[in-house]
């Protein structure tokens, strides 16, 4: 058995011949084979086929541009009253836009101030929870203050017991203090 051989037809000078077909079929076949072209893979292309890379054509120098209309947004006309009205209307629109922008800016500033306030409160709470907020000196001062207040009260233990008995009698009625 003979081994199959591959024939390279790409470099041959032979043409495909459409014999025995109608002229209409021949024209369809030629059109088809001329339209079929193998495109290189996307990776090997220098230019993507789906992106328009050409710049827009510049306008011709014949058309003149009314720069005042472009700057103000108001078309220039010969009617002075209409021009004045349009200028005032455009100015009022811009003032309204400015007011809205200022309102948003003010609200933003308020939000930022509120965030700073909350941040400071959170930092203070975190310091307290870590034990850094309570200084040893402040604790000692509070202890000394409470000791000095206790020293100002000059009651004997007997006096304190008598006050306690009076309180219990007033609160719970007269009962025997020794009964349980």
PDB file of C-alpha atoms in Angstrom:
ATOM      1  CA  UNK A   1       0.000   0.000   0.000  1.00  0.00           C
ATOM      2  CA  UNK A   2       1.323   3.401  -0.935  1.00  0.00           C
ATOM      3  CA  UNK A   3       1.594   6.153   1.625  1.00  0.00           C
ATOM      4  CA  UNK A   4      -0.694   9.146   1.074  1.00  0.00           C
ATOM      5  CA  UNK A   5       1.046  12.250  -0.195  1.00  0.00           C
ATOM      6  CA  UNK A   6       0.118  15.873   0.434  1.00  0.00           C
ATOM      7  CA  UNK A   7       0.062  18.198  -2.525  1.00  0.00           C
ATOM      8  CA  UNK A   8       0.684  21.920  -1.974  1.00  0.00           C
ATOM      9  CA  UNK A   9      -1.688  23.847  -4.230  1.00  0.00           C
ATOM     10  CA  UNK A  10      -0.948  27.295  -2.818  1.00  0.00           C
ATOM     11  CA  UNK A  11       2.003  28.045  -5.067  1.00  0.00           C
ATOM     12  CA  UNK A  12       0.674  26.413  -8.187  1.00  0.00           C
ATOM     13  CA  UNK A  13      -0.206  28.559 -11.147  1.00  0.00           C
ATOM     14  CA  UNK A  14      -3.349  26.570 -11.798  1.00  0.00           C
ATOM     15  CA  UNK A  15      -6.745  28.159 -11.680  1.00  0.00           C
ATOM     16  CA  UNK A  16     -10.031  26.599 -10.783  1.00  0.00           C
ATOM     17  CA  UNK A  17     -12.079  25.963 -13.857  1.00  0.00           C
ATOM     18  CA  UNK A  18     -15.839  25.819 -13.800  1.00  0.00           C
ATOM     19  CA  UNK A  19     -16.695  23.741 -16.836  1.00  0.00           C
ATOM     20  CA  UNK A  20     -20.090  22.268 -17.511  1.00  0.00           C
ATOM     21  CA  UNK A  21     -21.943  24.797 -15.308  1.00  0.00           C
ATOM     22  CA  UNK A  22     -24.340  27.528 -16.211  1.00  0.00           C
ATOM     23  CA  UNK A  23     -22.950  31.094 -16.421  1.00  0.00           C
ATOM     24  CA  UNK A  24     -25.091  32.102 -13.444  1.00  0.00           C
ATOM     25  CA  UNK A  25     -23.608  29.300 -11.281  1.00  0.00           C
ATOM     26  CA  UNK A  26     -20.115  30.242 -12.426  1.00  0.00           C
ATOM     27  CA  UNK A  27     -20.627  33.898 -11.397  1.00  0.00           C
ATOM     28  CA  UNK A  28     -22.013  32.825  -7.995  1.00  0.00           C
ATOM     29  CA  UNK A  29     -19.042  30.512  -7.441  1.00  0.00           C
ATOM     30  CA  UNK A  30     -16.517  33.184  -8.434  1.00  0.00           C
ATOM     31  CA  UNK A  31     -18.158  35.721  -6.124  1.00  0.00           C
ATOM     32  CA  UNK A  32     -18.167  33.210  -3.275  1.00  0.00           C
ATOM     33  CA  UNK A  33     -14.525  32.205  -3.658  1.00  0.00           C
ATOM     34  CA  UNK A  34     -13.407  35.803  -4.014  1.00  0.00           C
ATOM     35  CA  UNK A  35     -15.247  36.798  -0.831  1.00  0.00           C
ATOM     36  CA  UNK A  36     -13.824  33.961   1.227  1.00  0.00           C
ATOM     37  CA  UNK A  37     -10.539  35.097   2.710  1.00  0.00           C
ATOM     38  CA  UNK A  38      -9.019  33.708   5.806  1.00  0.00           C
ATOM     39  CA  UNK A  39      -8.509  36.556   8.263  1.00  0.00           C
ATOM     40  CA  UNK A  40      -5.448  36.436  10.489  1.00  0.00           C
ATOM     41  CA  UNK A  41      -6.165  35.757  14.155  1.00  0.00           C
ATOM     42  CA  UNK A  42      -7.023  38.762  16.342  1.00  0.00           C
ATOM     43  CA  UNK A  43      -3.703  38.525  18.184  1.00  0.00           C
ATOM     44  CA  UNK A  44      -1.686  39.056  15.020  1.00  0.00           C
ATOM     45  CA  UNK A  45      -3.625  42.079  13.806  1.00  0.00           C
ATOM     46  CA  UNK A  46      -2.131  45.490  14.334  1.00  0.00           C
ATOM     47  CA  UNK A  47      -5.482  47.236  14.211  1.00  0.00           C
ATOM     48  CA  UNK A  48      -8.678  45.903  15.715  1.00  0.00           C
ATOM     49  CA  UNK A  49     -11.432  45.664  13.160  1.00  0.00           C
ATOM     50  CA  UNK A  50     -14.187  46.714  15.557  1.00  0.00           C
ATOM     51  CA  UNK A  51     -12.625  49.967  16.788  1.00  0.00           C
ATOM     52  CA  UNK A  52     -12.842  53.114  14.744  1.00  0.00           C
ATOM     53  CA  UNK A  53      -9.397  54.629  14.885  1.00  0.00           C
ATOM     54  CA  UNK A  54      -9.861  57.436  12.459  1.00  0.00           C
ATOM     55  CA  UNK A  55     -10.329  60.942  13.718  1.00  0.00           C
ATOM     56  CA  UNK A  56     -13.359  62.953  12.775  1.00  0.00           C
ATOM     57  CA  UNK A  57     -12.978  65.182   9.801  1.00  0.00           C
ATOM     58  CA  UNK A  58     -12.405  68.786  10.799  1.00  0.00           C
ATOM     59  CA  UNK A  59     -15.097  71.229   9.721  1.00  0.00           C
ATOM     60  CA  UNK A  60     -14.279  73.267   6.696  1.00  0.00           C
ATOM     61  CA  UNK A  61     -13.170  76.877   7.161  1.00  0.00           C
ATOM     62  CA  UNK A  62     -16.225  78.144   5.302  1.00  0.00           C
ATOM     63  CA  UNK A  63     -18.524  77.848   8.306  1.00  0.00           C
ATOM     64  CA  UNK A  64     -18.085  80.701  10.756  1.00  0.00           C
ATOM     65  CA  UNK A  65     -18.674  80.122  14.433  1.00  0.00           C
ATOM     66  CA  UNK A  66     -20.492  82.696  16.544  1.00  0.00           C
ATOM     67  CA  UNK A  67     -18.174  82.702  19.564  1.00  0.00           C
ATOM     68  CA  UNK A  68     -20.514  84.801  21.706  1.00  0.00           C
ATOM     69  CA  UNK A  69     -23.285  82.256  21.228  1.00  0.00           C
ATOM     70  CA  UNK A  70     -20.900  79.441  22.074  1.00  0.00           C
ATOM     71  CA  UNK A  71     -19.655  81.166  25.231  1.00  0.00           C
ATOM     72  CA  UNK A  72     -23.036  82.273  26.578  1.00  0.00           C
ATOM     73  CA  UNK A  73     -25.211  79.564  25.112  1.00  0.00           C
ATOM     74  CA  UNK A  74     -27.470  82.244  23.614  1.00  0.00           C
ATOM     75  CA  UNK A  75     -27.725  82.501  19.833  1.00  0.00           C
ATOM     76  CA  UNK A  76     -26.977  85.972  18.454  1.00  0.00           C
ATOM     77  CA  UNK A  77     -29.904  87.605  16.678  1.00  0.00           C
ATOM     78  CA  UNK A  78     -30.631  91.093  15.401  1.00  0.00           C
ATOM     79  CA  UNK A  79     -33.508  91.694  17.849  1.00  0.00           C
ATOM     80  CA  UNK A  80     -32.094  93.597  20.846  1.00  0.00           C
ATOM     81  CA  UNK A  81     -35.085  92.892  23.110  1.00  0.00           C
ATOM     82  CA  UNK A  82     -34.864  89.174  22.403  1.00  0.00           C
ATOM     83  CA  UNK A  83     -31.110  89.195  23.003  1.00  0.00           C
ATOM     84  CA  UNK A  84     -31.538  90.977  26.346  1.00  0.00           C
ATOM     85  CA  UNK A  85     -34.281  88.568  27.383  1.00  0.00           C
ATOM     86  CA  UNK A  86     -32.194  85.543  26.418  1.00  0.00           C
ATOM     87  CA  UNK A  87     -29.158  86.901  28.283  1.00  0.00           C
ATOM     88  CA  UNK A  88     -31.239  87.510  31.433  1.00  0.00           C
ATOM     89  CA  UNK A  89     -32.789  84.058  31.189  1.00  0.00           C
ATOM     90  CA  UNK A  90     -29.391  82.425  30.785  1.00  0.00           C
ATOM     91  CA  UNK A  91     -28.026  84.449  33.722  1.00  0.00           C
ATOM     92  CA  UNK A  92     -30.959  83.378  35.905  1.00  0.00           C
ATOM     93  CA  UNK A  93     -30.366  79.750  34.932  1.00  0.00           C
ATOM     94  CA  UNK A  94     -26.715  80.035  35.882  1.00  0.00           C
ATOM     95  CA  UNK A  95     -27.598  81.704  39.191  1.00  0.00           C
ATOM     96  CA  UNK A  96     -30.017  78.892  39.978  1.00  0.00           C
ATOM     97  CA  UNK A  97     -27.356  76.309  39.132  1.00  0.00           C
ATOM     98  CA  UNK A  98     -24.919  78.192  41.370  1.00  0.00           C
ATOM     99  CA  UNK A  99     -27.446  78.198  44.242  1.00  0.00           C
ATOM    100  CA  UNK A 100     -27.971  74.464  43.890  1.00  0.00           C
ATOM    101  CA  UNK A 101     -24.228  73.845  43.841  1.00  0.00           C
ATOM    102  CA  UNK A 102     -23.776  76.070  46.911  1.00  0.00           C
ATOM    103  CA  UNK A 103     -26.556  74.195  48.707  1.00  0.00           C
ATOM    104  CA  UNK A 104     -24.866  70.870  47.984  1.00  0.00           C
ATOM    105  CA  UNK A 105     -21.511  72.280  49.088  1.00  0.00           C
ATOM    106  CA  UNK A 106     -23.036  73.540  52.353  1.00  0.00           C
ATOM    107  CA  UNK A 107     -24.685  70.168  53.019  1.00  0.00           C
ATOM    108  CA  UNK A 108     -21.385  68.452  52.269  1.00  0.00           C
ATOM    109  CA  UNK A 109     -19.584  70.697  54.757  1.00  0.00           C
ATOM    110  CA  UNK A 110     -22.209  69.893  57.392  1.00  0.00           C
ATOM    111  CA  UNK A 111     -21.771  66.179  56.721  1.00  0.00           C
ATOM    112  CA  UNK A 112     -18.006  66.502  57.030  1.00  0.00           C
ATOM    113  CA  UNK A 113     -18.343  68.402  60.326  1.00  0.00           C
ATOM    114  CA  UNK A 114     -20.735  65.752  61.641  1.00  0.00           C
ATOM    115  CA  UNK A 115     -18.297  63.018  60.638  1.00  0.00           C
ATOM    116  CA  UNK A 116     -15.465  64.821  62.448  1.00  0.00           C
ATOM    117  CA  UNK A 117     -17.647  65.212  65.537  1.00  0.00           C
ATOM    118  CA  UNK A 118     -18.563  61.519  65.513  1.00  0.00           C
ATOM    119  CA  UNK A 119     -14.922  60.581  64.957  1.00  0.00           C
ATOM    120  CA  UNK A 120     -13.834  62.646  67.973  1.00  0.00           C
ATOM    121  CA  UNK A 121     -16.578  61.104  70.130  1.00  0.00           C
ATOM    122  CA  UNK A 122     -15.538  57.631  69.017  1.00  0.00           C
ATOM    123  CA  UNK A 123     -11.895  58.377  69.815  1.00  0.00           C
ATOM    124  CA  UNK A 124     -12.832  59.551  73.310  1.00  0.00           C
ATOM    125  CA  UNK A 125     -14.913  56.418  73.902  1.00  0.00           C
ATOM    126  CA  UNK A 126     -12.060  54.246  72.666  1.00  0.00           C
ATOM    127  CA  UNK A 127      -9.636  55.984  75.033  1.00  0.00           C
ATOM    128  CA  UNK A 128     -11.960  55.364  77.953  1.00  0.00           C
ATOM    129  CA  UNK A 129     -12.465  51.726  77.006  1.00  0.00           C
ATOM    130  CA  UNK A 130      -8.713  51.207  76.771  1.00  0.00           C
ATOM    131  CA  UNK A 131      -8.178  52.719  80.189  1.00  0.00           C
ATOM    132  CA  UNK A 132      -6.168  55.574  78.783  1.00  0.00           C
ATOM    133  CA  UNK A 133      -8.922  58.075  79.398  1.00  0.00           C
ATOM    134  CA  UNK A 134      -8.833  57.624  83.163  1.00  0.00           C
ATOM    135  CA  UNK A 135      -5.685  59.179  84.479  1.00  0.00           C
ATOM    136  CA  UNK A 136      -4.241  57.918  87.728  1.00  0.00           C
ATOM    137  CA  UNK A 137      -4.071  61.456  89.004  1.00  0.00           C
ATOM    138  CA  UNK A 138      -7.793  62.016  88.437  1.00  0.00           C
ATOM    139  CA  UNK A 139      -8.672  58.771  90.208  1.00  0.00           C
ATOM    140  CA  UNK A 140      -6.524  59.737  93.181  1.00  0.00           C
ATOM    141  CA  UNK A 141      -8.141  63.183  93.295  1.00  0.00           C
ATOM    142  CA  UNK A 142     -11.605  61.636  93.296  1.00  0.00           C
ATOM    143  CA  UNK A 143     -10.603  59.230  96.081  1.00  0.00           C
ATOM    144  CA  UNK A 144      -9.136  62.048  98.170  1.00  0.00           C
ATOM    145  CA  UNK A 145     -12.259  64.148  97.616  1.00  0.00           C
ATOM    146  CA  UNK A 146     -14.525  61.312  98.757  1.00  0.00           C
ATOM    147  CA  UNK A 147     -12.308  60.763 101.832  1.00  0.00           C
ATOM    148  CA  UNK A 148     -12.488  64.442 102.713  1.00  0.00           C
ATOM    149  CA  UNK A 149     -16.281  64.390 102.375  1.00  0.00           C
ATOM    150  CA  UNK A 150     -16.442  61.354 104.639  1.00  0.00           C
ATOM    151  CA  UNK A 151     -14.271  63.154 107.197  1.00  0.00           C
ATOM    152  CA  UNK A 152     -16.694  66.080 107.268  1.00  0.00           C
ATOM    153  CA  UNK A 153     -19.468  63.801 108.474  1.00  0.00           C
ATOM    154  CA  UNK A 154     -18.881  63.492 112.197  1.00  0.00           C
ATOM    155  CA  UNK A 155     -21.261  60.821 113.300  1.00  0.00           C
ATOM    156  CA  UNK A 156     -20.543  58.142 115.768  1.00  0.00           C
ATOM    157  CA  UNK A 157     -21.488  54.578 114.986  1.00  0.00           C
ATOM    158  CA  UNK A 158     -24.186  54.773 117.695  1.00  0.00           C
ATOM    159  CA  UNK A 159     -25.703  57.811 115.989  1.00  0.00           C
ATOM    160  CA  UNK A 160     -25.676  56.017 112.653  1.00  0.00           C
ATOM    161  CA  UNK A 161     -27.432  52.951 114.165  1.00  0.00           C
ATOM    162  CA  UNK A 162     -30.068  55.174 115.761  1.00  0.00           C
ATOM    163  CA  UNK A 163     -30.760  56.854 112.373  1.00  0.00           C
ATOM    164  CA  UNK A 164     -31.032  53.434 110.745  1.00  0.00           C
ATOM    165  CA  UNK A 165     -33.542  52.256 113.359  1.00  0.00           C
ATOM    166  CA  UNK A 166     -35.626  55.399 112.835  1.00  0.00           C
ATOM    167  CA  UNK A 167     -35.606  54.845 109.088  1.00  0.00           C
ATOM    168  CA  UNK A 168     -36.697  51.221 109.430  1.00  0.00           C
ATOM    169  CA  UNK A 169     -39.462  52.173 111.838  1.00  0.00           C
ATOM    170  CA  UNK A 170     -40.758  54.827 109.482  1.00  0.00           C
ATOM    171  CA  UNK A 171     -40.490  52.587 106.479  1.00  0.00           C
ATOM    172  CA  UNK A 172     -41.661  49.237 107.802  1.00  0.00           C
ATOM    173  CA  UNK A 173     -43.684  50.280 110.802  1.00  0.00           C
ATOM    174  CA  UNK A 174     -42.932  49.788 114.454  1.00  0.00           C
ATOM    175  CA  UNK A 175     -41.572  46.309 114.952  1.00  0.00           C
ATOM    176  CA  UNK A 176     -39.286  44.868 117.464  1.00  0.00           C
ATOM    177  CA  UNK A 177     -35.758  45.621 116.310  1.00  0.00           C
ATOM    178  CA  UNK A 178     -34.409  42.398 117.812  1.00  0.00           C
ATOM    179  CA  UNK A 179     -36.926  40.077 116.137  1.00  0.00           C
ATOM    180  CA  UNK A 180     -35.962  38.473 112.915  1.00  0.00           C
TER     181      UNK A 180
END
